[in-house]
Tab-separated table of C-alpha atoms in Angstrom:
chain	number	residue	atom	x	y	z
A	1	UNK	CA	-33.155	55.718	62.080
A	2	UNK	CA	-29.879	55.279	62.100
A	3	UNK	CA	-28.472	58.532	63.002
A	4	UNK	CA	-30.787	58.213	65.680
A	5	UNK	CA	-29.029	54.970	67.088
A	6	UNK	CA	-25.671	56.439	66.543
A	7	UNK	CA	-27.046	59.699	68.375
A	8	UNK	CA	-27.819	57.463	71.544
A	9	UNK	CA	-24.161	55.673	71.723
A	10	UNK	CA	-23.021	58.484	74.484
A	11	UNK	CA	-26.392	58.286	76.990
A	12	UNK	CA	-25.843	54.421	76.343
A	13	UNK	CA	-22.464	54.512	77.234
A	14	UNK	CA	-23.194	57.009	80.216
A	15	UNK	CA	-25.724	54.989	81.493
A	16	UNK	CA	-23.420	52.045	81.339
A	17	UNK	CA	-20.116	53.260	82.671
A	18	UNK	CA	-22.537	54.999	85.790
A	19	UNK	CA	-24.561	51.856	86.701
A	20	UNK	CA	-20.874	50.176	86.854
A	21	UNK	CA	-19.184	52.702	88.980
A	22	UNK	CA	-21.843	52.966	91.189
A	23	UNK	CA	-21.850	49.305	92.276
A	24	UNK	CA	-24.063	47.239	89.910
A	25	UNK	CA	-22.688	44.119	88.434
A	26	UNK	CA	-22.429	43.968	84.512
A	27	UNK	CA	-25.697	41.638	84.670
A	28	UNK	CA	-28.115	44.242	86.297
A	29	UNK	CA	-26.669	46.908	84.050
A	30	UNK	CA	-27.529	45.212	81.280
A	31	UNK	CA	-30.757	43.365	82.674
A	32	UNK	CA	-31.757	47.129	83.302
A	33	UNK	CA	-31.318	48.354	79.407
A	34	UNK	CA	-33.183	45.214	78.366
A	35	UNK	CA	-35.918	45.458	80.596
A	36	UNK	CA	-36.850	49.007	81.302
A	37	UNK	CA	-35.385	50.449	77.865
A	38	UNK	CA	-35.503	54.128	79.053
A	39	UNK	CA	-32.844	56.265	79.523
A	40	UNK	CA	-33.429	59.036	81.265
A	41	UNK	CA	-35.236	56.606	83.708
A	42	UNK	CA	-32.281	54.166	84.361
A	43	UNK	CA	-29.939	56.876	84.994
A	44	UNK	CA	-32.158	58.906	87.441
A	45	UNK	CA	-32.327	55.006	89.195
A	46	UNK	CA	-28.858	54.278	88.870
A	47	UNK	CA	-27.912	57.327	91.143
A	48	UNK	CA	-31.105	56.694	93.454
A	49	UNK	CA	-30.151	53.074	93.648
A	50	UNK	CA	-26.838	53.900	94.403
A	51	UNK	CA	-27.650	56.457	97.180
A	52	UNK	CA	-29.807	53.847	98.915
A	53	UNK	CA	-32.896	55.628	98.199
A	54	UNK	CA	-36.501	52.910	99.364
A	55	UNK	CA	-38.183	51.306	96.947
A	56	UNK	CA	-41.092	52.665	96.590
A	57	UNK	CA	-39.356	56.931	95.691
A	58	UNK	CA	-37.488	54.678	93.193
A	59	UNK	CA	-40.705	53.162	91.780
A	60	UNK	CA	-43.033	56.369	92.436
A	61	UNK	CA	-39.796	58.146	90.266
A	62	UNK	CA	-39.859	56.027	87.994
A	63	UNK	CA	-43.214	56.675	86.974
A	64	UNK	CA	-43.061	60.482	87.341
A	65	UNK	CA	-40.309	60.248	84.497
A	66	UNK	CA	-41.693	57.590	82.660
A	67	UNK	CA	-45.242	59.104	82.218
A	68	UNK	CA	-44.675	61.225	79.446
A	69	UNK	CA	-45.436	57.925	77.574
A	70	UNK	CA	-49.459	58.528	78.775
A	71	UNK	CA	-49.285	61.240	76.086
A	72	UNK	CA	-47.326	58.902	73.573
A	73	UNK	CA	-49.427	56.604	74.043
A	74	UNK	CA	-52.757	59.053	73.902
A	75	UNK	CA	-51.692	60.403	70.585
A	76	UNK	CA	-50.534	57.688	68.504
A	77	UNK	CA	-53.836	55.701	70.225
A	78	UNK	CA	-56.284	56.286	66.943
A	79	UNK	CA	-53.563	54.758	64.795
A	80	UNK	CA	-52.476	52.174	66.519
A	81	UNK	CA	-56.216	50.922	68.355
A	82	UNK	CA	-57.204	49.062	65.227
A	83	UNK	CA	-54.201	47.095	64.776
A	84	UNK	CA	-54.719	43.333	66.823
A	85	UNK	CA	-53.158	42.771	70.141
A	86	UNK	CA	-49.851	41.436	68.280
A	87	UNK	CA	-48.728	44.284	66.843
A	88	UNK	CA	-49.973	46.930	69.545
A	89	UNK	CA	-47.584	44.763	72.098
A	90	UNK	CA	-44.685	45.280	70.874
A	91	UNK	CA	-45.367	48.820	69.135
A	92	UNK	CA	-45.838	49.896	72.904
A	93	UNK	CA	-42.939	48.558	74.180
A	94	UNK	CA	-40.393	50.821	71.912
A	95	UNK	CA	-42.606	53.448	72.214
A	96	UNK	CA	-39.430	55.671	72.913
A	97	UNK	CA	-38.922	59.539	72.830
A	98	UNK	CA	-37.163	58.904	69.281
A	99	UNK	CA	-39.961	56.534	67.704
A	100	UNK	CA	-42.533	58.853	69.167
A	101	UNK	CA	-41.268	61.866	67.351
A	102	UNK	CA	-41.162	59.832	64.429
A	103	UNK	CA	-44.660	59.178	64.361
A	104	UNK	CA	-46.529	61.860	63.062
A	105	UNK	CA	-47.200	61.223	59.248
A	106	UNK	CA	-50.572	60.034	59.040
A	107	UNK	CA	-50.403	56.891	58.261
A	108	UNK	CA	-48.070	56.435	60.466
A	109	UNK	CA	-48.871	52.794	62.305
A	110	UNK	CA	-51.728	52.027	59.860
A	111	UNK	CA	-50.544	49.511	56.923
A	112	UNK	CA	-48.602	47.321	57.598
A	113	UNK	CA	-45.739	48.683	55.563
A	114	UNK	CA	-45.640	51.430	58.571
A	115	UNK	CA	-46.211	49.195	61.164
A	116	UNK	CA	-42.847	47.327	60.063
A	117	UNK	CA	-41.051	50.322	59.504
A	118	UNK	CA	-41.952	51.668	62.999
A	119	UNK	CA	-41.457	48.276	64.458
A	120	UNK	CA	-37.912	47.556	62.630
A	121	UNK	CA	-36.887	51.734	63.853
A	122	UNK	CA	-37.975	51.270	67.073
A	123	UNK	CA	-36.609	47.544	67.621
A	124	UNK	CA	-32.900	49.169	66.099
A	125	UNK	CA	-32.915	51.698	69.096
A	126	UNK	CA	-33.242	48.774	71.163
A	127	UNK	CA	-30.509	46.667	69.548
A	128	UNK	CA	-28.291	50.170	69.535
A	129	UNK	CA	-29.169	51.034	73.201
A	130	UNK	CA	-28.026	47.593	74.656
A	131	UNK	CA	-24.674	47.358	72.044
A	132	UNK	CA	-24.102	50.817	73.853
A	133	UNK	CA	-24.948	49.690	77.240
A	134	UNK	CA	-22.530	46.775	76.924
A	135	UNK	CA	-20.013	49.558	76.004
A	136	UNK	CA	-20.512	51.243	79.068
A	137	UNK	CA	-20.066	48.536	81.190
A	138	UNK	CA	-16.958	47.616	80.025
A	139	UNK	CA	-15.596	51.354	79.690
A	140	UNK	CA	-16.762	51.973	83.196
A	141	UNK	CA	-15.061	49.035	84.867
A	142	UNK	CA	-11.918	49.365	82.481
A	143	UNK	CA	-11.532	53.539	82.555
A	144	UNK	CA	-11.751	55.935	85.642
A	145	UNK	CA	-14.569	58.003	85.823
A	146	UNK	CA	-16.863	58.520	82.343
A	147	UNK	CA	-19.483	60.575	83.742
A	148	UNK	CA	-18.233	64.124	83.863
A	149	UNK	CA	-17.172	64.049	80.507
A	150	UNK	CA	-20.520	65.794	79.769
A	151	UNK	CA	-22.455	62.773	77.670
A	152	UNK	CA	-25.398	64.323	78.836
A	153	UNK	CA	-24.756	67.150	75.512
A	154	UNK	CA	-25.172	64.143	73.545
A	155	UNK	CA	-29.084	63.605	74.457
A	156	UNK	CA	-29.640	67.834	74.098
A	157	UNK	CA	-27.627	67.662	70.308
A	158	UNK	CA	-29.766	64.608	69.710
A	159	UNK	CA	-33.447	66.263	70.367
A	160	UNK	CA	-32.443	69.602	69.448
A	161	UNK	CA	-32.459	67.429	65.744
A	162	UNK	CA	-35.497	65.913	66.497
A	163	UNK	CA	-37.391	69.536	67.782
A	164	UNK	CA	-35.949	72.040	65.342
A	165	UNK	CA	-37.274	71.046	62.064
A	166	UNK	CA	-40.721	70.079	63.324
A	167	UNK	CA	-41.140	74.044	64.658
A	168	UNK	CA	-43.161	75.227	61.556
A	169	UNK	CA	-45.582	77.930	62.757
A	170	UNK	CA	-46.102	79.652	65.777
A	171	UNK	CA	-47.988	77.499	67.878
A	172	UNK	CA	-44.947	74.970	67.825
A	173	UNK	CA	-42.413	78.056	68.210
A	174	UNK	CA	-44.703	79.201	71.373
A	175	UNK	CA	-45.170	75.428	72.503
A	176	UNK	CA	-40.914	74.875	72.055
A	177	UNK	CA	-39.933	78.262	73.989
A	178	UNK	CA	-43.241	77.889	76.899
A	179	UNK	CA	-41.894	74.126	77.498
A	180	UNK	CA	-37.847	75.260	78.032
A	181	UNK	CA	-38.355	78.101	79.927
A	182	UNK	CA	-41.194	76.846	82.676
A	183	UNK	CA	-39.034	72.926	82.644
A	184	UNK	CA	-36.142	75.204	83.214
A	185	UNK	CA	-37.323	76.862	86.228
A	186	UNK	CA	-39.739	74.022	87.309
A	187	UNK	CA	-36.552	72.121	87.703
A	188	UNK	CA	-33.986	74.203	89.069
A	189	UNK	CA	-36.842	74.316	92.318
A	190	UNK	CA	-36.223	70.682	92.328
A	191	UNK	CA	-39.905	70.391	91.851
A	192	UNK	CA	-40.290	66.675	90.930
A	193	UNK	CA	-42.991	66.979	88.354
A	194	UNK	CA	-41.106	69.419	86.051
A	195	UNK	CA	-41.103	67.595	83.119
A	196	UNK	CA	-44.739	66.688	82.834
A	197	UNK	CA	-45.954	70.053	84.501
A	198	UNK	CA	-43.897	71.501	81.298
A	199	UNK	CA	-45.345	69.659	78.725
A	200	UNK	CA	-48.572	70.114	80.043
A	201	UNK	CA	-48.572	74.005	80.328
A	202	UNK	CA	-46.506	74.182	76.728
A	203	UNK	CA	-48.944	72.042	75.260
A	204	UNK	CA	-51.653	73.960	76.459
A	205	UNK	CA	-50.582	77.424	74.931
A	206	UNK	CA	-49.226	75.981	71.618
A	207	UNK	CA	-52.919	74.470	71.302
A	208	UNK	CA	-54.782	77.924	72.366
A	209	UNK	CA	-52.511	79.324	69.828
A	210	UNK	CA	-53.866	77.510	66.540
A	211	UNK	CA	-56.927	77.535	67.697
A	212	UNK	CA	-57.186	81.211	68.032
A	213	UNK	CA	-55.540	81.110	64.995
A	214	UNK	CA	-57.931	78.954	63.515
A	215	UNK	CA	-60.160	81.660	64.705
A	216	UNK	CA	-58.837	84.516	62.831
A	217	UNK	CA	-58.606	82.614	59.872
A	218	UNK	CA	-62.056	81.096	59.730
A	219	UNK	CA	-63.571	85.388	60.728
A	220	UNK	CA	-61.336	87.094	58.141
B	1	UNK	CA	-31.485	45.211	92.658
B	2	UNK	CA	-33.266	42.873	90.268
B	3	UNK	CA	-36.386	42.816	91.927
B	4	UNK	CA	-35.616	46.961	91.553
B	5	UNK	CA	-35.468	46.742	88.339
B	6	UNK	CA	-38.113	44.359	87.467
B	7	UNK	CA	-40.435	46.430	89.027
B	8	UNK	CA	-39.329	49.475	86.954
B	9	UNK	CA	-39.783	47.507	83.828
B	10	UNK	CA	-43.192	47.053	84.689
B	11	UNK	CA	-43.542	51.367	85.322
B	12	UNK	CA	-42.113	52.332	82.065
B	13	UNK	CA	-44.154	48.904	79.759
B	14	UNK	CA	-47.637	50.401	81.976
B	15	UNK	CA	-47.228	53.630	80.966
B	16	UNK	CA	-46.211	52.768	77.255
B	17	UNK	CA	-49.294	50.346	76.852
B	18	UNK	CA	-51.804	51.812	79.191
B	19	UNK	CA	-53.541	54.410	76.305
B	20	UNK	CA	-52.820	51.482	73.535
B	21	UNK	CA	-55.562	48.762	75.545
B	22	UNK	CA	-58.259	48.474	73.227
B	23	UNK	CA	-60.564	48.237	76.252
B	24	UNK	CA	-60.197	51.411	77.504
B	25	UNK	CA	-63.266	52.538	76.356
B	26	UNK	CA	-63.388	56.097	74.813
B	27	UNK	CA	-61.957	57.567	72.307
B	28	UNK	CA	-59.326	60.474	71.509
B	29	UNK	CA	-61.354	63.461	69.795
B	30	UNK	CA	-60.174	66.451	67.203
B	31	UNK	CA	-59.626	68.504	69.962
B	32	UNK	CA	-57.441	66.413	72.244
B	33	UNK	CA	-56.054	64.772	69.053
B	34	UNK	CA	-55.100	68.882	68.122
B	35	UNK	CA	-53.690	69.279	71.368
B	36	UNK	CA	-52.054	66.003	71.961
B	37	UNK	CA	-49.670	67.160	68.437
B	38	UNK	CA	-47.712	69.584	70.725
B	39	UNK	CA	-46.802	66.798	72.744
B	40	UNK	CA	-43.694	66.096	71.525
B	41	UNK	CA	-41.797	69.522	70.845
B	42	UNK	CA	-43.123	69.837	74.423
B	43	UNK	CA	-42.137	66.787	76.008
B	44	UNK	CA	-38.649	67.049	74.024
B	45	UNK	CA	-37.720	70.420	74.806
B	46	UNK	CA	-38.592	70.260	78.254
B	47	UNK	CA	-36.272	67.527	78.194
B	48	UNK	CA	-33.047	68.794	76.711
B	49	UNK	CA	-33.495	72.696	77.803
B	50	UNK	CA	-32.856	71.746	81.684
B	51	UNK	CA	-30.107	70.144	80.380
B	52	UNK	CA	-28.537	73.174	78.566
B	53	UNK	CA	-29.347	75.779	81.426
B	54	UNK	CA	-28.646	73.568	85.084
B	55	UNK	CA	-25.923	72.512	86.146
B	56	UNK	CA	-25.016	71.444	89.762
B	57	UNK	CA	-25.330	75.407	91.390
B	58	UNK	CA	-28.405	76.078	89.841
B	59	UNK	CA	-29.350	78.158	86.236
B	60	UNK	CA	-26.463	78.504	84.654
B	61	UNK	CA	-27.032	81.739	81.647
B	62	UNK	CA	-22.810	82.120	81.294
B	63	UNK	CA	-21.906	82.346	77.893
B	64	UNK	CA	-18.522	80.642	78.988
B	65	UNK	CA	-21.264	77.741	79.731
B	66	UNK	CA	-20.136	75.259	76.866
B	67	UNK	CA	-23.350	73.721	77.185
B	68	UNK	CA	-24.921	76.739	76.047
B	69	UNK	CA	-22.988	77.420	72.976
B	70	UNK	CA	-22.739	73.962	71.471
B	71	UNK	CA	-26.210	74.184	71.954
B	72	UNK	CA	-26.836	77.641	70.148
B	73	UNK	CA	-24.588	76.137	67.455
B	74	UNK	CA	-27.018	73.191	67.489
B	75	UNK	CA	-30.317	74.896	66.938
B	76	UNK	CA	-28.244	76.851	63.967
B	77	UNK	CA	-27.374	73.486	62.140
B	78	UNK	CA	-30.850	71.899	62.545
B	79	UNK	CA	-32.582	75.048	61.707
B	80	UNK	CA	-30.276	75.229	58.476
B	81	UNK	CA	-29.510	71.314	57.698
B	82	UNK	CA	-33.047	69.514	58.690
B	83	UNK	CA	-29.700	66.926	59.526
B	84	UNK	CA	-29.758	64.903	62.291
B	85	UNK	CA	-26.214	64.095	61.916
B	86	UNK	CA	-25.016	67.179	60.947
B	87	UNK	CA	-26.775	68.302	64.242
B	88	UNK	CA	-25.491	66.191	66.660
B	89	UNK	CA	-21.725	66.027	65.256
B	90	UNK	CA	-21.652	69.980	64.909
B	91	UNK	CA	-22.828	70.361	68.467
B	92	UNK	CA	-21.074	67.458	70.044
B	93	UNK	CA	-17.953	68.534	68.216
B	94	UNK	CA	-18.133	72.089	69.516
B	95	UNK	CA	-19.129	70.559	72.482
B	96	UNK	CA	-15.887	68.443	72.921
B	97	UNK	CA	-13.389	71.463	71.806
B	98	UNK	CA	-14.987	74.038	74.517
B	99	UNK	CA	-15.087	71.552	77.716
């Protein structure tokens, strides 16, 4: 987990140095790391709050990015559903990209051993994201402008390490090439649901896949 | 702004807890389990290709696109290494050098 937390310093930082330069004060930067603890979220808002954009394409955004976490939330559901209202609480709110693909061994979520572990990982990215978010705001009221410097790499290095080694078989290779190419071209449209419509359609295939697979096995 | 943001909170926290309310009642079978395990090469590639490939003119397949070969390098590494560090400090490395 902690390469993870180090991987996050530069979309931190970004995130940070933008909300600065783009008017907010050091409190709402910070305020917004605390509270909505989602990257890709707060710096999609940062640029819409920025440009003035109503409240509610802000909100309605907000969700369109953010709902990615139905399906987190879907398939971790069996192993976390047992567990009393305590622990489910706070599981769900650190249920980030980087926790989420960190989930998948069995048990995952089921003794409390894993329920710590998962807790204490996702709780560090939280820690890490506002240290990092701090950083920002003081780089981006100290140094000219931070935000072409390409810290965006940082977040494609960073799940190209979480993807990669998790591609075992062909379903997953199908499911990993389906999602970049249609997000790709979803989102060069500037089609707003890209990201889920992606997911969705990748998903799809890579679970046709081993199930015709499945198929083939079960007939031969 | 706060209000803003307060409001946001509430988005993201929704859609995190939503599926993890005990009283939703049904329950996730084989099937959608099966198909919910591609979610997250899915979710995560769709994520960080667009990133790779667009830049502010549109798809961008240049080769001179730094992007694309600290990214290439990337894929090599964590293909290789299984590394998350070696990963990210290869590609952000190249990254750095090229841009």
């Amino acid at each position: 987990m902690l390469p993870l937390c180090l991987a996050v310093l530069p979309w931190g930082i970004l995130c940070g140095s933008l909300a600065v330069q783009n008017g907010f004060s050091a409190l709402e930067t910070q305020a917004m790391s605390l509270l909505v603890f989602a990257g890709s979220a707060q710096l999609v808002a940062i640029e819409l709050m920025a440009g003035n954009t109503p409240l509610l394409t802000i909100l309605f955004t907000t969700l369109i990015i953010s709902s990615r976490h139905f399906l987190y939330g879907l398939a971790i559901r069996h192993k976390v559903i047992d567990q009393p209202f305590r622990w489910r609480l706070p599981v769900s709110f650190v249920l980030t990209d980087e926790l989420f693909a960190f989930s998948h061994h069995r048990k995952a979520y089921r003794t409390k051993v894993r329920l710590i572990y998962a807790l204490s990982a996702g709780f560090s990215f939280y820690i890490a994201w506002n240290i990092w978010t701090l950083l920002g705001i003081v780089a981006g009221s100290l140094l000219p402008d931070l935000t072409h410097l390409g810290l965006d790499f940082a977040i494609a290095a960073t799940f190209i390490a979480l993807v990669i080694p998790s591609v075992k078989n062909f379903a997953t290779l199908a499911t990993v090439i389906t999602a970049g190419v249609v997000a790709t071209l979803l989102k060069s449209q500037g089609f707003q649901l890209w990201l889920v419509t992606a997911a969705l359609i990748a998903m799809t295939v890579g679970y046709l896949i081993s199930r015709w697979q499945a198929k083939e096995e079960h007939t031969q | 702004m706060m209000i803003t943001i307060l409001l946001m909170a509430c988005i993201t926290f929704f859609t995190r807890y939503l599926f993890l309310h005990r009283a939703l009642p049904f329950k996730v079978g084989p099937k959608m389990q099966q198909f919910l395990s591609f979610s997250a090469p899915a979710v995560l590639t769709a994520i960080w290709v667009p990133i790779v490939f667009i830049n502010d003119e549109g798809i961008n397949l240049d080769w001179q696109n730094p992007y694309l070969s600290a990214a290439v390098v990337s894929v090599i590494v964590a293909y290789k290494t299984h590394n998350i560090y070696y990963t990210t400090l290869a590609g952000m490395g190249l990254f750095i050098i090229l841009s």
